[in-house]
Coordinates of C-alpha atoms and ligand atoms in Angstrom, one line a residue:
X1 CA 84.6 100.1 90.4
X2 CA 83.7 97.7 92.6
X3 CA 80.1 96.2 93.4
X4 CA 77.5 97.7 94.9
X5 CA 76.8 96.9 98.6
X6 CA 74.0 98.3 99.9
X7 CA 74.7 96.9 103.8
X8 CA 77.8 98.3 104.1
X9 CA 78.5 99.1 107.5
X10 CA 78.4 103.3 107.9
X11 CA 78.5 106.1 109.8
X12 CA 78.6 109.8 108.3
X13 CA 81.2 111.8 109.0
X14 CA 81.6 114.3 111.9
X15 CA 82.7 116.9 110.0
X16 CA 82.6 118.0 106.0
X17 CA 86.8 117.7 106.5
X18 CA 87.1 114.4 107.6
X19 CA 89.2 112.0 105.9
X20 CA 88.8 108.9 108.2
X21 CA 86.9 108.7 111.1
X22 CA 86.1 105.8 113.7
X23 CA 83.0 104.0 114.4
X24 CA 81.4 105.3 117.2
X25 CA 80.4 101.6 118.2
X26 CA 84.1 101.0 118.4
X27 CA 85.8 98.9 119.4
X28 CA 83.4 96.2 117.7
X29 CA 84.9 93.0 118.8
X30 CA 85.8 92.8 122.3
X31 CA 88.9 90.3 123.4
X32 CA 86.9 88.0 125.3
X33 CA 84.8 87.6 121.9
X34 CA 85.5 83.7 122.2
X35 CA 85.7 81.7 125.8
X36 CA 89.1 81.7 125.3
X37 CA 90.4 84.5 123.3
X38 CA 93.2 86.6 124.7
X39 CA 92.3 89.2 122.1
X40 CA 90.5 89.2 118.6
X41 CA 92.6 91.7 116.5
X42 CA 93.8 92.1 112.7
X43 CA 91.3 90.5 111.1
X44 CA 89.4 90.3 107.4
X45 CA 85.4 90.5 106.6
X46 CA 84.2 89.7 103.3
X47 CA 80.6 90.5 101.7
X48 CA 79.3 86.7 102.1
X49 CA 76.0 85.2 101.0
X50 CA 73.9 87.9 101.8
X51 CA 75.8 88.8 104.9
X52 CA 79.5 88.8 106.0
X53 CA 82.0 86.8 107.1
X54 CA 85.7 86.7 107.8
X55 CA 88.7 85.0 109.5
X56 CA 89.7 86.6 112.6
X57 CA 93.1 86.8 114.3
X58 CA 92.3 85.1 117.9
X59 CA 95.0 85.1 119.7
X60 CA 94.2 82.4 123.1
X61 CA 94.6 82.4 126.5
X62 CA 97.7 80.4 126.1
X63 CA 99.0 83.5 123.5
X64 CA 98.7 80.8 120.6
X65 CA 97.9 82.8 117.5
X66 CA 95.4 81.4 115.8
X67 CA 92.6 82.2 112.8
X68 CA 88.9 81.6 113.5
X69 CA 86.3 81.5 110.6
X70 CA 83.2 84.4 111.8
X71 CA 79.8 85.7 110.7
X72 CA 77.9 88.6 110.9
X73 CA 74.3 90.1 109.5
X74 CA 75.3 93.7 109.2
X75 CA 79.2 93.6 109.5
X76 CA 79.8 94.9 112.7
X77 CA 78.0 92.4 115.6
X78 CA 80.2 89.0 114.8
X79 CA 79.9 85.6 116.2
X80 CA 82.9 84.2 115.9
X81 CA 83.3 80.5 116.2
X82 CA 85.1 79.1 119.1
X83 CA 87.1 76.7 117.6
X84 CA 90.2 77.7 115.2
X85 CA 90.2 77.1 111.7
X86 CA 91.6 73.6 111.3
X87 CA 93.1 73.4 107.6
X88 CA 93.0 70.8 104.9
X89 CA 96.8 70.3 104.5
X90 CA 97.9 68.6 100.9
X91 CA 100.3 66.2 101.0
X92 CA 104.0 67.3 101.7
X93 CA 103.1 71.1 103.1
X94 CA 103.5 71.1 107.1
X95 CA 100.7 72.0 108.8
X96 CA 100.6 75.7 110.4
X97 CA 102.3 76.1 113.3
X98 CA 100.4 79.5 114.1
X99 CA 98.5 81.7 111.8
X100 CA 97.6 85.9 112.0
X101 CA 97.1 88.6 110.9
X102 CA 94.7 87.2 107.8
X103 CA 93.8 88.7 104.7
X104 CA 90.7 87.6 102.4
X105 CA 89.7 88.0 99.0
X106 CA 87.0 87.2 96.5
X107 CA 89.1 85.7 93.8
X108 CA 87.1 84.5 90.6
X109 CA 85.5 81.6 91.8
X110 CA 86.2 81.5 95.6
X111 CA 87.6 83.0 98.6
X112 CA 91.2 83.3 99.2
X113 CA 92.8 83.5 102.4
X114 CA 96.6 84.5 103.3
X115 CA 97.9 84.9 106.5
X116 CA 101.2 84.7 109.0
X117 CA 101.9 81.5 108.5
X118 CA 104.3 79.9 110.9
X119 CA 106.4 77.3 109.1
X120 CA 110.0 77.8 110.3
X121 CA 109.1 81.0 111.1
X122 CA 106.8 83.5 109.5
X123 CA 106.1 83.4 105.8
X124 CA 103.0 83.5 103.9
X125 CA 100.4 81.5 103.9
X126 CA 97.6 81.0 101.4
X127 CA 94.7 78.6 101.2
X128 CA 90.8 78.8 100.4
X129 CA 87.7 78.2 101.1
X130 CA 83.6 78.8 99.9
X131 CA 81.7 78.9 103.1
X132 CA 84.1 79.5 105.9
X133 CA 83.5 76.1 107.3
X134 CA 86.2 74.0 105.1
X135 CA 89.3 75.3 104.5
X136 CA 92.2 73.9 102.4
X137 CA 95.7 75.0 102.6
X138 CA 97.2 75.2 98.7
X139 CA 100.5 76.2 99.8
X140 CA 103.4 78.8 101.6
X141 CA 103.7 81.4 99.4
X142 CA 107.0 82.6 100.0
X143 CA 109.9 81.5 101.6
X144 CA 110.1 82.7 105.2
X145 CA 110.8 85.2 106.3
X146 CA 107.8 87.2 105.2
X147 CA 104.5 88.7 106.6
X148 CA 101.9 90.9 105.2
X149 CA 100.4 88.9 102.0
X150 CA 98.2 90.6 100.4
X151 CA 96.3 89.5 96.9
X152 CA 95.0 91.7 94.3
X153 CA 91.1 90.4 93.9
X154 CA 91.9 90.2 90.3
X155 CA 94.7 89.0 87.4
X156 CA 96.3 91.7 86.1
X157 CA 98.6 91.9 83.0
X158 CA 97.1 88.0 82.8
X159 CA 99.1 87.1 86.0
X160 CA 97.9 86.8 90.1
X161 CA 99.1 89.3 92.3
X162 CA 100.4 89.1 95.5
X163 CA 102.3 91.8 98.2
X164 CA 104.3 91.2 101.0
X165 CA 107.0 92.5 103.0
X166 CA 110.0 90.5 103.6
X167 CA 110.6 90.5 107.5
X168 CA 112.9 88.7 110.1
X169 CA 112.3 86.0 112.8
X170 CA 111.4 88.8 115.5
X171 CA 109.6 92.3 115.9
X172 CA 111.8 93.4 112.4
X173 CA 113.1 97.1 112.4
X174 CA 112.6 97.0 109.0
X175 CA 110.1 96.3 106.5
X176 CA 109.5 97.9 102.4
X177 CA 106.5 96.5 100.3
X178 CA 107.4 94.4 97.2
X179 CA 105.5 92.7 94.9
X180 CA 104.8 88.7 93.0
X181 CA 103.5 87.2 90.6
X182 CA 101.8 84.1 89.4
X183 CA 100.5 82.0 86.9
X184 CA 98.3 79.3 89.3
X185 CA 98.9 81.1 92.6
X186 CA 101.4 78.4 93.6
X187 CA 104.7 79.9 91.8
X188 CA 105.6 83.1 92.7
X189 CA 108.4 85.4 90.8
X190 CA 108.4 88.5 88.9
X191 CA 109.1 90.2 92.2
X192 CA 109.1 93.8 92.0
X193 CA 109.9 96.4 94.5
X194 CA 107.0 99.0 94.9
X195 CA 107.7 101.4 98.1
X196 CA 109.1 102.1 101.3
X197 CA 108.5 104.3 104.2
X198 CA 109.1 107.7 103.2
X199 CA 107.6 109.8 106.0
X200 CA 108.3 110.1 109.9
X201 CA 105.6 108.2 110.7
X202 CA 106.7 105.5 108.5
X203 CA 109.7 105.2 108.7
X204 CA 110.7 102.2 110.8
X205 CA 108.4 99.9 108.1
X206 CA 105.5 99.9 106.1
X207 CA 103.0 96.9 105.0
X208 CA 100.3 96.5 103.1
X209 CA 96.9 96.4 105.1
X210 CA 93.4 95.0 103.2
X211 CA 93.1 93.9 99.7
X212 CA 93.5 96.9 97.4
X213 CA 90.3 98.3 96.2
X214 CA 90.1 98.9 92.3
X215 CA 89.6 102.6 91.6
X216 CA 89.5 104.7 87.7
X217 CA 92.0 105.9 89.0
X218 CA 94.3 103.1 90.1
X219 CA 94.7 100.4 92.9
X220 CA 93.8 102.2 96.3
X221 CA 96.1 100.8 99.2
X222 CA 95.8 100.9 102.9
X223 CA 99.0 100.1 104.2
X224 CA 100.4 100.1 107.9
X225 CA 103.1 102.3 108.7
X226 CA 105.6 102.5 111.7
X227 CA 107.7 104.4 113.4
X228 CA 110.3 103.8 116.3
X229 CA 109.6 106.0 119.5
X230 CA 111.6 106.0 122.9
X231 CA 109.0 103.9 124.1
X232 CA 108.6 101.5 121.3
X233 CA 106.7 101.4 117.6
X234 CA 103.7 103.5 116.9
X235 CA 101.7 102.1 114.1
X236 CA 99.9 104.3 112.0
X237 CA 98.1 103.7 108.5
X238 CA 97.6 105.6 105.5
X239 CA 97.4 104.6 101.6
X240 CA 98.5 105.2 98.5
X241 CA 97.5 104.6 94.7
X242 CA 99.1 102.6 92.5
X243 CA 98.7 102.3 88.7
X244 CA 95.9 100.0 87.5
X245 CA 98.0 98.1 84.6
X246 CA 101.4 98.0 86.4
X247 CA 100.8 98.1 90.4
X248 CA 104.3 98.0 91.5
X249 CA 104.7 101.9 90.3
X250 CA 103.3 104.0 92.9
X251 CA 101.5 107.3 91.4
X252 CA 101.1 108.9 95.2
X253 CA 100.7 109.0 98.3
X254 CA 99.4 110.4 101.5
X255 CA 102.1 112.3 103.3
X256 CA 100.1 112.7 106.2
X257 CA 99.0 109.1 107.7
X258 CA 95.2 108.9 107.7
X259 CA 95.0 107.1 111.3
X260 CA 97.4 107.0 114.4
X261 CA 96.1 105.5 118.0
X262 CA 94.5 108.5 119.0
X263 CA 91.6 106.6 121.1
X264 CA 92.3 104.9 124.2
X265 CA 91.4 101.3 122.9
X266 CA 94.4 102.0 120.2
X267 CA 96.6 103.5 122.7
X268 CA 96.1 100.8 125.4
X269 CA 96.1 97.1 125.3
X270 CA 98.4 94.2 125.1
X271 CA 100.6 96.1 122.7
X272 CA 100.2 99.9 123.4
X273 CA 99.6 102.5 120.6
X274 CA 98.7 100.2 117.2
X275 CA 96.5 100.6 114.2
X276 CA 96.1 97.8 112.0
X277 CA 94.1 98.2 108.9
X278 CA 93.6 94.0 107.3
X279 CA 90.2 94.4 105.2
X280 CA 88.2 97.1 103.7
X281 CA 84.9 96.6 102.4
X282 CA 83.3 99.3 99.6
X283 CA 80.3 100.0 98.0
X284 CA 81.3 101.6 94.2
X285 CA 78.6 103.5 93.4
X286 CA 78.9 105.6 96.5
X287 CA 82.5 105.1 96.9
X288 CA 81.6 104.5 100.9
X289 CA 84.9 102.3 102.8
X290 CA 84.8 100.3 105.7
X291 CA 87.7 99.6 107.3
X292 CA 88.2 96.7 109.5
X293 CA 91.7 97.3 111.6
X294 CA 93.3 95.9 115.0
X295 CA 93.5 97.9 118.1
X296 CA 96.5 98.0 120.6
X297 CA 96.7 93.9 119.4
X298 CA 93.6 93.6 121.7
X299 CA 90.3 94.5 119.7
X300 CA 89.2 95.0 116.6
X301 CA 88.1 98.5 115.1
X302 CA 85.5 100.0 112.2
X303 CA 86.8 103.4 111.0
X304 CA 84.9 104.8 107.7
X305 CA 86.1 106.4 104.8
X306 CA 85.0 107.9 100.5
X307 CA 87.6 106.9 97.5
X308 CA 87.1 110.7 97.1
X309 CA 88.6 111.7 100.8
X310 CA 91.0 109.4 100.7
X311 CA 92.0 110.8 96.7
X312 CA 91.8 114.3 98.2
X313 CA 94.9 113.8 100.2
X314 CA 97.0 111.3 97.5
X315 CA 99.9 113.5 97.0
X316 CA 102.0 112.5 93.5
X317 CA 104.9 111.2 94.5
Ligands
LIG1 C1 103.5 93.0 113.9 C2 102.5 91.9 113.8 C3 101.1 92.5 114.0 C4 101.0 93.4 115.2 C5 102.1 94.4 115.2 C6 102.2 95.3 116.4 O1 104.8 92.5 113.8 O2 102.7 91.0 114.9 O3 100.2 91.5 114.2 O4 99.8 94.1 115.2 O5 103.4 93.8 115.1 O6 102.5 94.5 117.6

């Protein structure tokens, strides 16, 4: 179960049948939330110091994606600061040539950060950092191409965790979630396969969205799914549990997604109809969910959620 946090950003639900439902303060961050962000999208908050904080996907005026570090008292007004996160390279790694769509996790003694990292195209980043003001680079991950790197916020079976979902140099028609694993978070094998798109509207790809939350029950993941329309892809999101010990085996699923870009801020922006999920934040004892996802690649989104809802529509695969 994971810790209590009584700030929590919440809303209650509309309706006793609600499984997910959006902030009515949406969308949070606006794209103009730096002078010069394009948009402010796809991002990850963490519980920090009392507060929050997290590294935000700004992409700039110039349409250079970059990652900003970002605070916040009560996890949904953010300052976010207005210069990109400049990274602490060690010696032989190439700096990053871009960086989104980040991910951030508490891992045993300080934050972890993977993102897009552009080094001869997308791969994985990961680096860390203790107060979102100095950030060191450890290494690329993976080998490109790859996007989507997700770590588990703890060792299992004595080993680091890490998803991702192999990808091309372009918008990638394709996309199934697999699975790594490390000794020192630095060498990465072990890979195992652990699910594809199964559903309509996820049948074009599927990623994994915010680090997965530990649950009795199992590992709950958010994941992104897509499907290809006349017009284009339609990203959804919906979850699915894996088992605690061995993560890569999936024990179900939610047939239905949970979220599609229903609201006009999902359904409009620089990239029409996309839902995003990147961080969740919890509170176990009340099994409340926040999660942080991009709209339309423009703004980012709040949408709220129980362990319970969500398990209610977990289908055994
Ligand atoms: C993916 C990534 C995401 C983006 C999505 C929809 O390939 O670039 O950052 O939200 O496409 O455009």
């Amino acid at each position: 179960m994971s810790p209590a946090l009584p700030n929590l950003p919440w809303e209650e639900a509309p309706d006793a049948d609600a499984t997910v439902w959006r902030s009515r303060r949406n969308p949070i961050i606006p794209r103009d939330a730096t002078p010069t962000s394009n948009s402010v999208f796809n991002s990850a908050v963490v519980p920090f110091d009392g507060r929050f904080a997290g590294v935000f996907r700004c992409d700039d005026r110039r349409r250079e994606m970059r990652l900003h570090a970002g605070f916040s008292e009560d996890g949904v007004d953010w300052r976010i600061d207005q210069e990109p996160i400049s990274w602490n390279v060690p010696p032989g790694v190439e700096p990053p040539e871009y960086g989104y769509d980040p991910r951030v996790v508490w891992l045993e003694d300080r934050f972890y950060v993977t993102w897009c990292n552009g080094w001869h195209g997308p791969t994985i980043g990961l680096g860390h950092t203790r107060d979102f003001a100095e950030f060191t680079m450890v290494e690329n991950a993976l080998l490109p191409y790859n996007r989507n790197g997700v770590l588990f916020p703890r060792p299992v079976g004595g080993r680091y965790l890490l998803l991702s979902r192999p990808s091309d140099t372009g918008h990638t028609p394709f996309g199934e979630i697999f699975l790594s694993q490390s000794d020192d978070l630095v060498h990465w094998g072990r890979h195992r396969w652990v699910m594809r798109g199964e559903q309509p509207w996820e049948s074009t790809k599927i990623g994994a969205g915010p680090v997965p939350i530990e649950t009795d029950e199992g590992w709950l993941l958010f994941h992104h799914g897509v499907l290809t329309s006349c017009n284009g892809f339609v990203y959804h999101w919906g979850a699915a549990l894996l088992d605690l010990d061995e993560p890569w085996r999936v024990r179900s699923r939610t047939p239905q997604y949970l979220m599609s870009p229903q609201a006009l801020y999902e359904q409009v922006g620089d990239v029409p109809n996309v839902v995003f999920p990147c961080a969740a934040l919890t509170c176990g004892p009340t099994g409340r969910i926040a999660v942080y996802y991009g709209g339309a690649d423009t703004v980012t989104c709040l949408a709220f959620t129980t362990v319970d809802r969500v398990a209610g529509a977990l289908r055994p695969i």
